[in-house]
Every structure is written in structure tokens, then in C-alpha cells.
Coordinates of N, CA and C in Angstrom, one line a residue:
Chain U
Q268 N -3.7 4.0 20.7 CA -3.4 2.9 19.0 C -4.0 3.5 17.9
V269 N -3.0 3.8 17.6 CA -2.7 4.7 15.9 C -3.4 4.1 14.9
Q270 N -4.7 4.6 14.6 CA -5.2 3.8 13.3 C -6.1 4.9 12.1
L271 N -6.3 4.3 11.1 CA -7.0 4.9 10.1 C -8.5 4.3 10.1
V272 N -9.4 5.0 9.8 CA -10.9 5.1 9.8 C -11.2 5.3 8.5
Q273 N -11.7 4.4 7.7 CA -12.4 5.0 6.6 C -13.8 4.8 6.8
S274 N -14.5 5.6 5.6 CA -15.8 5.7 4.8 C -16.2 4.3 4.4
G275 N -17.8 4.3 4.5 CA -18.1 2.8 4.2 C -18.2 2.7 2.8
A276 N -18.8 1.6 2.3 CA -18.4 0.9 0.8 C -19.6 2.0 0.0
E277 N -19.2 2.4 -1.2 CA -20.0 3.3 -2.2 C -19.9 2.3 -3.3
V278 N -21.5 2.9 -3.7 CA -21.5 2.1 -5.1 C -22.1 3.5 -6.3
R279 N -21.5 3.5 -7.2 CA -21.7 4.9 -8.2 C -21.8 4.3 -9.8
E280 N -22.3 5.0 -10.4 CA -22.9 4.6 -11.9 C -21.4 5.2 -12.9
P281 N -21.0 4.8 -14.0 CA -20.4 5.1 -14.6 C -20.5 6.9 -15.0
G282 N -19.1 7.7 -15.1 CA -19.8 9.0 -14.9 C -19.3 10.0 -13.9
A283 N -20.0 9.1 -12.7 CA -20.4 10.1 -11.5 C -19.2 10.0 -10.7
S284 N -18.7 10.9 -9.6 CA -17.8 10.9 -8.7 C -18.1 10.4 -7.3
V285 N -17.0 10.0 -6.5 CA -17.2 9.2 -5.2 C -16.0 10.2 -4.3
K286 N -16.4 10.2 -3.1 CA -15.8 10.8 -1.9 C -15.4 10.2 -0.8
V287 N -14.3 9.9 -0.8 CA -13.8 8.9 0.5 C -13.1 9.3 1.7
S288 N -14.0 9.0 3.2 CA -12.7 9.7 4.1 C -12.3 9.0 4.5
C289 N -10.9 9.6 5.3 CA -10.2 9.0 6.3 C -9.5 9.6 7.4
K290 N -10.5 8.7 8.6 CA -9.9 9.9 9.9 C -8.6 9.2 10.6
G291 N -7.8 9.8 11.1 CA -6.9 9.5 11.5 C -6.8 9.6 13.5
L292 N -6.7 8.8 13.9 CA -6.7 8.4 15.6 C -5.5 7.8 15.9
G293 N -5.0 8.6 17.3 CA -4.1 8.3 18.3 C -3.0 8.7 17.7
Y294 N -2.9 9.8 17.3 CA -1.2 10.2 16.6 C -2.1 11.5 16.2
T295 N -0.4 12.3 16.1 CA -0.5 13.4 15.6 C -0.9 13.9 14.1
F296 N -2.0 14.0 14.0 CA -2.8 14.1 12.9 C -1.7 14.7 11.4
T297 N -1.7 16.5 11.8 CA -0.8 16.9 10.9 C 0.8 16.8 11.0
G298 N 1.3 15.7 11.3 CA 3.0 15.1 11.4 C 3.4 14.4 10.6
Y299 N 2.1 13.7 9.8 CA 2.6 12.5 8.7 C 1.6 12.7 7.7
Y300 N 2.6 12.6 6.1 CA 1.7 12.3 5.0 C 0.6 11.2 5.2
V301 N -0.4 11.6 4.4 CA -1.2 10.1 4.2 C -1.6 10.1 3.1
H302 N -1.1 8.6 2.4 CA -1.3 8.5 1.0 C -2.5 7.3 0.7
W303 N -2.8 7.7 -0.7 CA -4.1 6.9 -1.2 C -3.4 5.6 -2.2
V304 N -4.2 4.4 -1.9 CA -3.5 3.5 -2.7 C -5.0 2.3 -3.0
R305 N -5.4 2.2 -4.1 CA -6.3 1.4 -4.3 C -5.5 -0.2 -5.4
Q306 N -6.7 -0.9 -4.7 CA -6.4 -2.5 -5.5 C -7.5 -2.9 -6.2
A307 N -7.6 -2.6 -7.3 CA -8.8 -3.5 -8.4 C -8.5 -5.4 -8.0
P308 N -9.8 -6.0 -8.8 CA -9.9 -7.3 -7.9 C -8.6 -7.7 -8.9
G309 N -8.0 -8.9 -8.5 CA -6.8 -9.6 -9.0 C -5.8 -9.0 -9.4
Q310 N -5.0 -7.7 -9.6 CA -4.1 -6.5 -9.2 C -3.5 -6.2 -8.2
G311 N -2.5 -6.2 -8.5 CA -1.7 -5.1 -7.5 C -1.8 -4.0 -6.6
P312 N -1.1 -3.3 -5.9 CA -2.3 -2.2 -5.5 C -1.3 -1.2 -6.3
E313 N -2.2 -0.1 -6.4 CA -2.0 0.7 -7.0 C -2.1 2.4 -6.7
W314 N -0.6 3.0 -6.5 CA -0.6 4.4 -5.7 C -1.0 5.8 -6.4
M315 N -2.0 6.5 -5.9 CA -2.6 7.1 -6.3 C -2.0 8.8 -6.2
G316 N -1.5 8.9 -4.9 CA -0.9 10.0 -4.3 C -1.1 10.4 -3.0
W317 N -0.5 11.7 -2.3 CA -0.4 11.8 -0.7 C -0.9 13.2 -1.0
I318 N -1.4 13.3 0.7 CA -1.8 15.0 1.0 C -0.4 15.1 2.1
I319 N -0.1 16.1 2.4 CA 0.3 16.9 3.6 C -0.8 17.5 4.4
P320 N -1.3 17.1 5.4 CA -2.4 17.0 6.0 C -2.3 18.8 7.0
N321 N -0.7 18.9 7.2 CA -0.2 20.5 7.5 C -0.4 21.5 6.7
S322 N 0.3 21.4 5.6 CA 0.2 22.3 4.7 C -1.4 21.9 3.7
G323 N -1.5 21.1 3.4 CA -2.8 20.8 2.4 C -2.1 20.7 1.1
G324 N -0.6 20.4 1.0 CA 0.0 20.3 -0.2 C -0.3 18.6 -1.1
T325 N -0.2 18.6 -1.9 CA -0.3 17.2 -2.5 C 0.5 16.9 -3.5
T326 N 0.7 15.7 -3.8 CA 0.9 14.7 -5.1 C 0.3 13.7 -5.5
Y327 N 0.1 13.8 -6.9 CA -0.9 13.1 -7.4 C 0.1 11.8 -8.8
A328 N -0.3 10.8 -8.5 CA 0.3 10.1 -9.6 C -0.2 10.6 -11.0
E329 N 0.6 10.7 -12.2 CA 0.3 11.0 -13.4 C -1.1 10.6 -13.9
K330 N -1.5 9.0 -13.8 CA -2.3 8.4 -14.3 C -3.8 9.0 -13.6
F331 N -3.4 9.7 -12.6 CA -5.1 10.1 -11.5 C -5.3 11.7 -11.8
Q332 N -4.1 12.7 -12.1 CA -3.9 13.7 -11.8 C -5.0 14.8 -12.6
D333 N -5.6 14.5 -13.1 CA -7.0 15.2 -13.9 C -8.2 14.9 -13.6
R334 N -8.1 13.5 -12.3 CA -9.6 13.2 -11.9 C -9.6 12.8 -10.5
V335 N -8.6 13.1 -9.9 CA -8.4 13.1 -8.6 C -8.0 14.1 -7.1
T336 N -8.9 14.3 -6.6 CA -8.4 15.6 -5.5 C -8.3 15.0 -4.1
L337 N -7.2 15.5 -3.3 CA -7.1 15.0 -2.1 C -7.2 16.2 -1.1
T338 N -7.8 15.9 -0.5 CA -8.3 17.5 0.6 C -8.0 17.1 2.0
R339 N -8.2 18.1 3.3 CA -8.3 17.2 4.7 C -8.8 18.4 5.4
D340 N -9.3 17.9 6.4 CA -9.8 18.7 7.6 C -9.5 18.5 8.9
T341 N -8.3 19.8 9.1 CA -7.5 19.5 10.6 C -8.4 19.3 11.4
S342 N -9.3 19.8 11.7 CA -10.0 20.2 13.1 C -11.0 18.7 13.6
I343 N -10.8 18.0 12.0 CA -11.8 16.6 12.8 C -10.8 15.7 12.2
S344 N -9.0 15.9 11.9 CA -8.4 14.8 11.8 C -8.6 13.5 10.6
T345 N -9.2 14.6 9.5 CA -9.5 13.7 8.1 C -9.1 14.3 7.1
V346 N -8.8 13.1 6.2 CA -8.5 13.7 4.7 C -9.3 12.8 3.9
Y347 N -9.7 13.7 2.6 CA -10.7 12.6 1.5 C -9.9 12.5 0.2
L348 N -10.5 11.6 -0.4 CA -10.3 11.4 -1.7 C -11.5 11.9 -2.2
E349 N -11.3 12.2 -3.2 CA -12.3 12.4 -4.3 C -12.0 11.9 -5.8
L350 N -12.6 11.0 -6.3 CA -12.6 10.9 -7.8 C -13.4 10.8 -8.7
R351 N -13.3 11.5 -9.8 CA -14.0 11.9 -10.9 C -14.3 11.0 -12.3
R352 N -15.5 11.4 -12.6 CA -15.4 10.5 -13.9 C -15.2 9.1 -14.1
L353 N -15.8 8.4 -12.8 CA -15.6 7.1 -12.5 C -15.8 6.5 -13.9
T354 N -15.4 5.1 -14.3 CA -15.8 3.8 -14.9 C -15.2 2.8 -14.3
S355 N -15.9 1.4 -14.9 CA -15.6 0.5 -14.4 C -14.2 0.1 -13.8
D356 N -13.8 0.7 -14.4 CA -11.7 0.6 -14.5 C -11.7 1.0 -12.9
D357 N -12.6 1.5 -12.6 CA -12.4 2.3 -11.0 C -13.0 1.2 -9.8
T358 N -13.3 0.3 -9.9 CA -13.9 -0.5 -9.1 C -12.8 -1.1 -8.7
A359 N -12.5 -1.0 -7.4 CA -11.4 -1.0 -6.6 C -11.7 -1.1 -4.9
I360 N -10.8 -1.6 -4.0 CA -10.6 -1.0 -2.5 C -9.4 0.0 -2.5
Y361 N -9.8 1.1 -1.6 CA -9.7 2.3 -1.7 C -9.0 2.4 -0.4
Y362 N -7.7 2.5 -0.4 CA -7.0 2.7 1.2 C -6.4 3.9 1.5
C363 N -6.2 4.6 2.5 CA -5.5 5.3 3.1 C -4.5 4.9 3.8
A364 N -3.2 5.4 3.8 CA -2.2 5.0 4.8 C -1.2 5.9 5.0
K365 N -1.1 5.8 6.3 CA -0.1 6.7 7.2 C 1.4 6.3 6.3
D366 N 2.0 7.7 6.1 CA 3.5 7.3 6.2 C 4.2 7.6 7.4
A367 N 5.3 6.7 7.1 CA 6.1 6.4 8.3 C 7.8 7.1 7.9
N368 N 7.9 6.9 6.6 CA 9.3 7.5 6.6 C 9.6 7.8 4.8
R369 N 9.2 8.7 4.4 CA 9.4 9.1 2.7 C 8.7 8.2 2.0
G370 N 7.7 7.3 2.3 CA 7.0 6.4 1.3 C 6.9 5.0 2.0
T371 N 7.3 4.8 3.3 CA 6.8 3.8 4.2 C 5.9 3.6 4.8
L372 N 4.9 3.1 4.0 CA 3.6 3.1 4.8 C 3.3 1.9 5.9
D373 N 3.1 2.6 7.2 CA 3.0 1.6 8.5 C 1.8 1.7 8.7
V374 N 0.6 2.4 8.7 CA -0.7 2.3 9.0 C -1.7 2.5 8.1
W375 N -2.4 1.3 8.1 CA -3.4 1.6 7.0 C -5.0 1.9 7.4
G376 N -5.5 2.1 6.4 CA -7.0 2.0 6.8 C -7.5 0.9 6.3
Q377 N -8.7 0.5 6.5 CA -9.5 -1.0 6.9 C -9.9 -1.1 5.2
G378 N -10.2 -0.1 4.8 CA -10.5 0.0 2.9 C -11.7 0.7 3.1
T379 N -12.0 1.1 2.1 CA -13.3 1.1 1.0 C -13.4 0.7 0.0
T380 N -14.4 -0.3 -0.3 CA -15.0 -0.7 -1.4 C -15.8 0.0 -2.3
V381 N -15.3 0.7 -3.9 CA -15.8 1.5 -4.6 C -16.4 0.8 -5.8
T382 N -18.0 0.6 -5.9 CA -18.0 -0.3 -7.5 C -18.7 0.7 -8.1
V383 N -18.2 0.8 -9.5 CA -18.7 1.5 -10.5 C -19.9 0.5 -11.6
S384 N -20.9 0.4 -11.5 CA -22.1 -0.1 -12.0 C -23.1 0.4 -12.3
S385 N -23.6 0.0 -13.9 CA -24.8 0.7 -14.1 C -26.0 0.2 -14.1
Chain X
E217 N 8.6 4.7 -15.1 CA 8.0 4.6 -13.9 C 8.9 3.2 -13.2
T218 N 9.1 2.9 -12.3 CA 9.7 2.0 -11.7 C 8.9 0.6 -11.4
V219 N 9.3 -0.4 -12.2 CA 8.4 -1.7 -12.4 C 9.0 -3.0 -11.7
L220 N 8.3 -3.1 -10.5 CA 9.0 -4.4 -9.9 C 8.0 -5.6 -10.0
T221 N 9.1 -6.7 -10.1 CA 8.4 -8.1 -10.6 C 9.1 -8.8 -9.6
Q222 N 7.7 -9.3 -9.2 CA 7.8 -10.5 -8.0 C 7.8 -12.2 -8.4
S223 N 8.6 -12.7 -7.6 CA 8.5 -14.1 -8.3 C 8.8 -15.0 -6.9
P224 N 8.4 -16.2 -6.8 CA 7.1 -16.7 -8.2 C 5.7 -16.0 -7.6
G225 N 5.1 -16.3 -8.5 CA 3.8 -15.9 -8.5 C 2.9 -16.5 -7.3
T226 N 3.0 -17.7 -7.3 CA 2.6 -18.6 -5.8 C 3.8 -19.5 -5.4
L227 N 3.6 -19.6 -4.0 CA 4.7 -20.4 -3.3 C 3.9 -21.0 -2.8
S228 N 3.8 -22.4 -2.8 CA 3.3 -23.7 -1.8 C 4.3 -24.1 -0.7
L229 N 3.9 -24.0 0.5 CA 4.5 -24.6 1.5 C 4.2 -24.9 2.4
S230 N 4.9 -26.0 3.5 CA 4.2 -26.1 4.7 C 4.8 -25.7 5.5
P231 N 3.8 -25.6 7.2 CA 4.1 -24.6 7.9 C 5.6 -25.4 8.6
G232 N 6.6 -24.8 9.2 CA 7.7 -25.0 9.4 C 8.7 -24.6 8.7
E233 N 8.6 -24.7 7.1 CA 9.3 -24.6 6.3 C 9.9 -23.1 5.8
R234 N 10.7 -23.1 5.3 CA 11.3 -21.7 4.9 C 11.2 -20.9 3.8
A235 N 10.5 -20.0 3.5 CA 10.0 -19.3 2.3 C 10.9 -18.0 1.9
T236 N 11.2 -18.4 0.5 CA 12.1 -17.2 0.0 C 11.6 -16.2 -1.0
L237 N 11.0 -15.0 -1.3 CA 10.4 -14.5 -1.9 C 11.5 -13.5 -2.7
S238 N 11.1 -13.3 -4.1 CA 11.9 -12.2 -4.7 C 11.4 -11.1 -5.1
C239 N 11.9 -10.2 -5.8 CA 11.4 -8.6 -5.9 C 12.7 -8.3 -7.1
R240 N 12.5 -7.7 -8.0 CA 13.1 -7.8 -8.8 C 12.9 -5.8 -9.6
A241 N 13.8 -4.8 -9.5 CA 13.2 -4.0 -10.1 C 13.5 -3.3 -11.7
N242 N 13.4 -2.7 -12.4 CA 14.1 -2.5 -13.5 C 15.1 -1.3 -13.4
R243 N 15.3 -0.6 -12.0 CA 16.1 0.2 -12.2 C 16.9 0.0 -11.0
N244 N 17.8 0.8 -10.7 CA 18.3 0.9 -9.1 C 17.5 1.6 -8.3
L245 N 17.3 1.1 -7.1 CA 16.6 1.7 -5.9 C 17.5 2.3 -5.0
N246 N 17.3 4.3 -5.0 CA 18.7 5.0 -3.8 C 18.1 4.2 -2.3
S247 N 18.9 4.2 -1.8 CA 19.0 4.0 -0.5 C 18.1 2.9 0.1
M248 N 18.4 1.9 -0.7 CA 17.4 0.5 -0.6 C 16.0 1.0 -0.1
S249 N 15.1 1.8 -0.6 CA 13.9 2.2 -0.5 C 12.9 1.2 -1.2
L250 N 13.2 0.0 -0.3 CA 12.2 -1.0 -0.6 C 11.5 -1.5 0.4
A251 N 10.2 -1.3 0.2 CA 9.5 -2.2 1.9 C 8.7 -3.7 1.4
W252 N 8.2 -4.3 2.2 CA 7.5 -5.2 1.8 C 6.3 -5.5 3.1
Y253 N 5.3 -6.2 2.1 CA 4.2 -6.1 3.4 C 3.7 -7.2 2.8
Q254 N 2.9 -7.4 3.9 CA 1.7 -9.0 4.2 C 0.3 -8.4 4.1
H255 N -0.5 -9.4 3.3 CA -1.9 -8.9 3.0 C -2.9 -10.0 3.0
S256 N -3.4 -10.2 4.4 CA -4.0 -11.3 4.7 C -6.2 -11.1 4.0
P257 N -6.4 -12.1 3.6 CA -7.7 -11.9 2.9 C -8.5 -10.9 4.1
G258 N -9.9 -10.0 3.5 CA -10.2 -9.3 4.7 C -9.4 -8.1 5.4
Q259 N -8.5 -8.1 5.4 CA -7.7 -7.1 6.4 C -6.7 -6.3 5.8
A260 N -6.2 -5.4 6.3 CA -5.4 -4.2 5.6 C -3.8 -4.6 5.4
P261 N -3.6 -4.0 4.4 CA -1.7 -4.6 4.4 C -1.2 -4.1 5.7
R262 N -0.5 -5.2 6.0 CA 0.6 -5.0 7.0 C 2.1 -4.6 6.7
L263 N 2.8 -3.2 7.2 CA 3.8 -3.3 6.9 C 5.1 -4.3 7.5
L264 N 6.1 -4.8 6.9 CA 6.8 -6.0 7.5 C 8.3 -5.3 7.5
I265 N 8.6 -5.0 6.2 CA 10.2 -4.5 6.3 C 10.3 -3.2 5.6
Y266 N 11.3 -2.4 5.9 CA 11.3 -1.0 4.9 C 12.7 -1.3 4.9
A267 N 13.1 -0.1 3.8 CA 14.7 0.2 3.8 C 15.3 -1.1 3.5
A268 N 14.3 -1.6 2.6 CA 15.0 -3.3 2.5 C 15.2 -4.4 3.5
S269 N 15.8 -4.0 4.5 CA 16.2 -5.0 5.3 C 15.7 -4.8 7.0
K270 N 15.1 -3.5 7.3 CA 14.6 -2.9 8.8 C 13.0 -3.4 8.8
R271 N 13.0 -4.4 10.1 CA 12.2 -4.6 10.6 C 11.2 -4.0 10.9
A272 N 9.9 -3.6 10.8 CA 8.9 -2.6 11.0 C 8.6 -3.0 12.5
S273 N 7.9 -2.1 13.3 CA 7.6 -2.4 15.1 C 6.5 -3.5 15.0
G274 N 6.8 -4.6 15.8 CA 6.0 -5.7 16.3 C 6.4 -6.5 14.9
I275 N 7.2 -7.0 14.5 CA 7.5 -7.7 13.5 C 8.3 -9.0 13.5
P276 N 8.0 -10.1 13.9 CA 9.0 -11.1 14.3 C 10.1 -11.3 13.6
D277 N 11.2 -11.6 14.2 CA 12.2 -11.7 13.6 C 12.4 -13.0 12.7
R278 N 10.9 -13.8 12.6 CA 11.1 -14.7 11.3 C 11.3 -14.3 10.0
F279 N 10.9 -12.9 10.2 CA 11.0 -12.2 8.7 C 12.3 -11.5 8.6
S280 N 12.7 -11.6 7.3 CA 14.2 -10.7 7.1 C 13.9 -10.2 5.8
G281 N 14.5 -9.1 5.6 CA 14.8 -8.4 4.2 C 16.1 -8.4 3.9
S282 N 16.0 -8.6 2.6 CA 18.0 -8.0 2.2 C 17.9 -7.8 0.6
G283 N 18.7 -7.6 0.2 CA 19.0 -7.2 -1.3 C 19.5 -5.6 -1.5
S284 N 19.7 -4.9 -2.5 CA 20.5 -3.4 -2.7 C 20.0 -3.8 -4.3
G285 N 20.0 -2.7 -4.9 CA 20.3 -2.4 -6.4 C 18.8 -2.3 -7.1
T286 N 18.7 -3.7 -7.5 CA 17.6 -4.0 -8.1 C 17.0 -5.5 -7.6
D287 N 17.9 -6.3 -7.0 CA 17.3 -7.4 -6.6 C 17.5 -7.7 -4.9
F288 N 15.8 -7.6 -4.3 CA 15.6 -7.9 -3.4 C 14.9 -9.1 -3.1
T289 N 14.9 -9.6 -1.4 CA 14.3 -11.1 -0.8 C 13.9 -10.6 0.3
L290 N 12.5 -11.5 0.6 CA 12.4 -11.3 2.0 C 12.0 -12.9 2.4
T291 N 12.8 -13.4 3.2 CA 12.6 -14.6 3.8 C 11.8 -14.5 4.9
I292 N 10.8 -16.0 5.3 CA 10.6 -16.2 6.5 C 10.9 -17.5 6.7
S293 N 11.8 -17.1 7.9 CA 12.5 -18.4 8.3 C 11.5 -19.9 8.5
R294 N 10.4 -19.5 9.5 CA 10.0 -21.1 9.8 C 8.2 -20.6 9.8
L295 N 7.6 -20.9 8.7 CA 6.2 -20.5 8.2 C 5.4 -20.8 9.6
A296 N 4.8 -19.8 10.1 CA 3.6 -19.9 11.0 C 2.2 -19.8 10.2
P297 N 1.1 -20.5 10.9 CA -0.1 -20.8 10.0 C -0.8 -19.0 9.4
A298 N -0.6 -18.1 10.5 CA -0.9 -16.8 9.8 C -0.2 -15.9 9.2
D299 N 1.2 -16.8 8.5 CA 1.6 -16.2 7.5 C 1.5 -16.8 5.9
F300 N 0.1 -17.3 5.8 CA 0.3 -17.4 4.5 C -0.9 -16.8 4.0
A301 N -0.6 -15.9 2.8 CA -1.0 -14.6 2.6 C -0.3 -13.8 1.2
V302 N -0.4 -12.8 1.1 CA 0.0 -12.3 -0.5 C 0.8 -11.2 0.4
Y303 N 2.0 -11.5 -0.6 CA 3.0 -10.4 0.1 C 3.6 -9.6 -1.1
Y304 N 3.5 -8.1 -0.8 CA 3.8 -6.8 -2.1 C 5.1 -6.8 -1.7
C305 N 5.7 -6.3 -2.9 CA 7.2 -5.4 -2.7 C 6.6 -4.0 -2.8
Q306 N 7.4 -2.6 -2.5 CA 7.0 -1.4 -2.9 C 8.2 -0.7 -2.7
Q307 N 8.3 -0.1 -3.8 CA 9.4 0.9 -4.2 C 9.0 2.3 -3.6
Y308 N 10.0 3.0 -3.1 CA 9.6 4.6 -2.8 C 11.0 5.5 -3.2
S309 N 11.6 4.9 -3.9 CA 13.1 5.7 -4.3 C 12.2 6.8 -5.3
T310 N 11.5 6.8 -6.5 CA 11.0 7.4 -7.3 C 9.5 7.2 -7.3
S311 N 9.1 8.7 -8.1 CA 8.0 8.9 -7.6 C 7.6 8.4 -9.4
P312 N 6.4 7.9 -9.4 CA 5.7 7.4 -8.4 C 5.5 6.0 -8.0
I313 N 5.4 5.8 -6.6 CA 5.5 4.8 -5.6 C 4.9 3.7 -6.8
T314 N 5.6 3.0 -6.5 CA 5.0 1.3 -6.9 C 5.3 0.4 -6.4
F315 N 4.2 -1.2 -6.7 CA 4.0 -2.1 -6.1 C 4.4 -3.7 -7.3
G316 N 5.2 -4.2 -6.4 CA 4.5 -5.4 -7.2 C 3.6 -6.1 -7.4
Q317 N 3.1 -7.4 -8.2 CA 1.9 -7.8 -8.5 C 2.0 -8.6 -7.5
G318 N 3.0 -9.3 -6.8 CA 2.3 -10.1 -5.2 C 3.1 -11.3 -5.5
T319 N 3.2 -12.0 -4.1 CA 3.2 -13.4 -4.1 C 2.4 -14.2 -3.4
R320 N 1.7 -15.1 -4.0 CA 0.8 -15.9 -2.8 C 1.5 -17.2 -2.3
L321 N 1.8 -17.0 -1.2 CA 2.1 -17.9 -0.4 C 0.9 -18.4 0.2
E322 N 0.7 -20.2 0.1 CA -0.5 -21.3 0.2 C 0.4 -22.3 0.8
I323 N -0.4 -22.9 1.6 CA -0.5 -23.8 2.7 C -0.5 -25.2 1.4
K324 N 0.6 -25.6 1.6 CA 1.0 -26.9 0.5 C -0.1 -28.0 1.4

């Protein structure tokens, strides 16, 4: 069964950083892009970027360009999202999602809640 | 960036009825690069439709997508109880990928 399993909920203070993991199971991890999408309370989903697990190449949404880093460890089929300089506006559920074809997201992780609060 | 506007914001229907959800883009989408997702509370989003009209694996034929250019529609022909959720359209024609704000389908 193809699935993405994410790390648990995180609480951070403003100004801190957070790193969320996403492990791919049941498919060839290096064969498909992995995207990150977040959803803040009461808002629609927001795309943050993608990583190519095979090469480590990345593309980020301009909004997050200077605060986000996507990395991967192919030995354990895991990708990571690191978001820096957190503010309360970063409070959201963060999802990783497997790319099926040029941006179609066919399998999603269960989501990781990140709460930014002092 | 490409802005997607979904309507209505909330749709109240009864099981067995037909639902029609709209998604409008502020620019033409190449190759009908539009997808629809279903998001139920506490669950991960589920891909329903891609390339505007192609059903994803395992999706019942009650769900259908249509449209091209800037106007797209998701139709659910006979609503089942599990269909009451929030639906999002997403475009992957231009970067950044963007989503609509969603249509909440609720039981009348």
C-alpha cells in the first residue's frame, strides 16, 4: 500500500524553526516528486514547494523562498521540510504529497500540525 | 499567480441529489491542468479528478469533471453520505501551484 507517514505535532515559539519529516512506503521513493502543502485554519491549501528525491533538486514557492528548505535521505525514503523564523501565521497543518504526474497529488501524508505560540 | 475562485462557498443538498461545483481560473490553464480533491475532517485530502476530467484510481463514476480554459466543473451525480466534505480545485499549469478556497458540501 502506497503511503506517506509524517512526523508528529510540533509546538514552537515565534522566531524558532521546525523540521517535519515524511516517509514514503510501498513505492519507489526516488521515482516521484514530493510536494509540501500547508493549510492554515479556515483557509484553502497553500503550496510550498517540491523536491525531486532522486537528485535532491528543489523548487519553492516565492513566498517561502527565503525561509524553507526541503531535503531528503534516500537511504530511509524520507523527505524533510524545514521552516525558519516562524510566526503565528505559520500555524497550520503541513502535508507532504506524492506527485503522480506534473503536479497531480495522488497520495497525501496524514498531516503534521505545527502551532506557533509564545 | 493563477487565482482559482470556487463557487458556491457552501452547498446544502440531500443524499441522492446531484451536486455541481464550479472552479474559475483568472487565466487559461494549459492542457486542462486542473485537479479536484475531497477533504473530509481529520483525513488527508483525496485526489478525485485530474486533467480536468480523468478520474483517479478507485474513484466511483458518480464523480465527473469537465471544463477547459478558465471554467471547470465537478459533478457528483448521486450524493452518498460520505460525499459531504470540502472540495478543492487545484491548478498545475503554471508555477506556483495554487488551490481554490474550497466548496463545503453539507447535508441539508
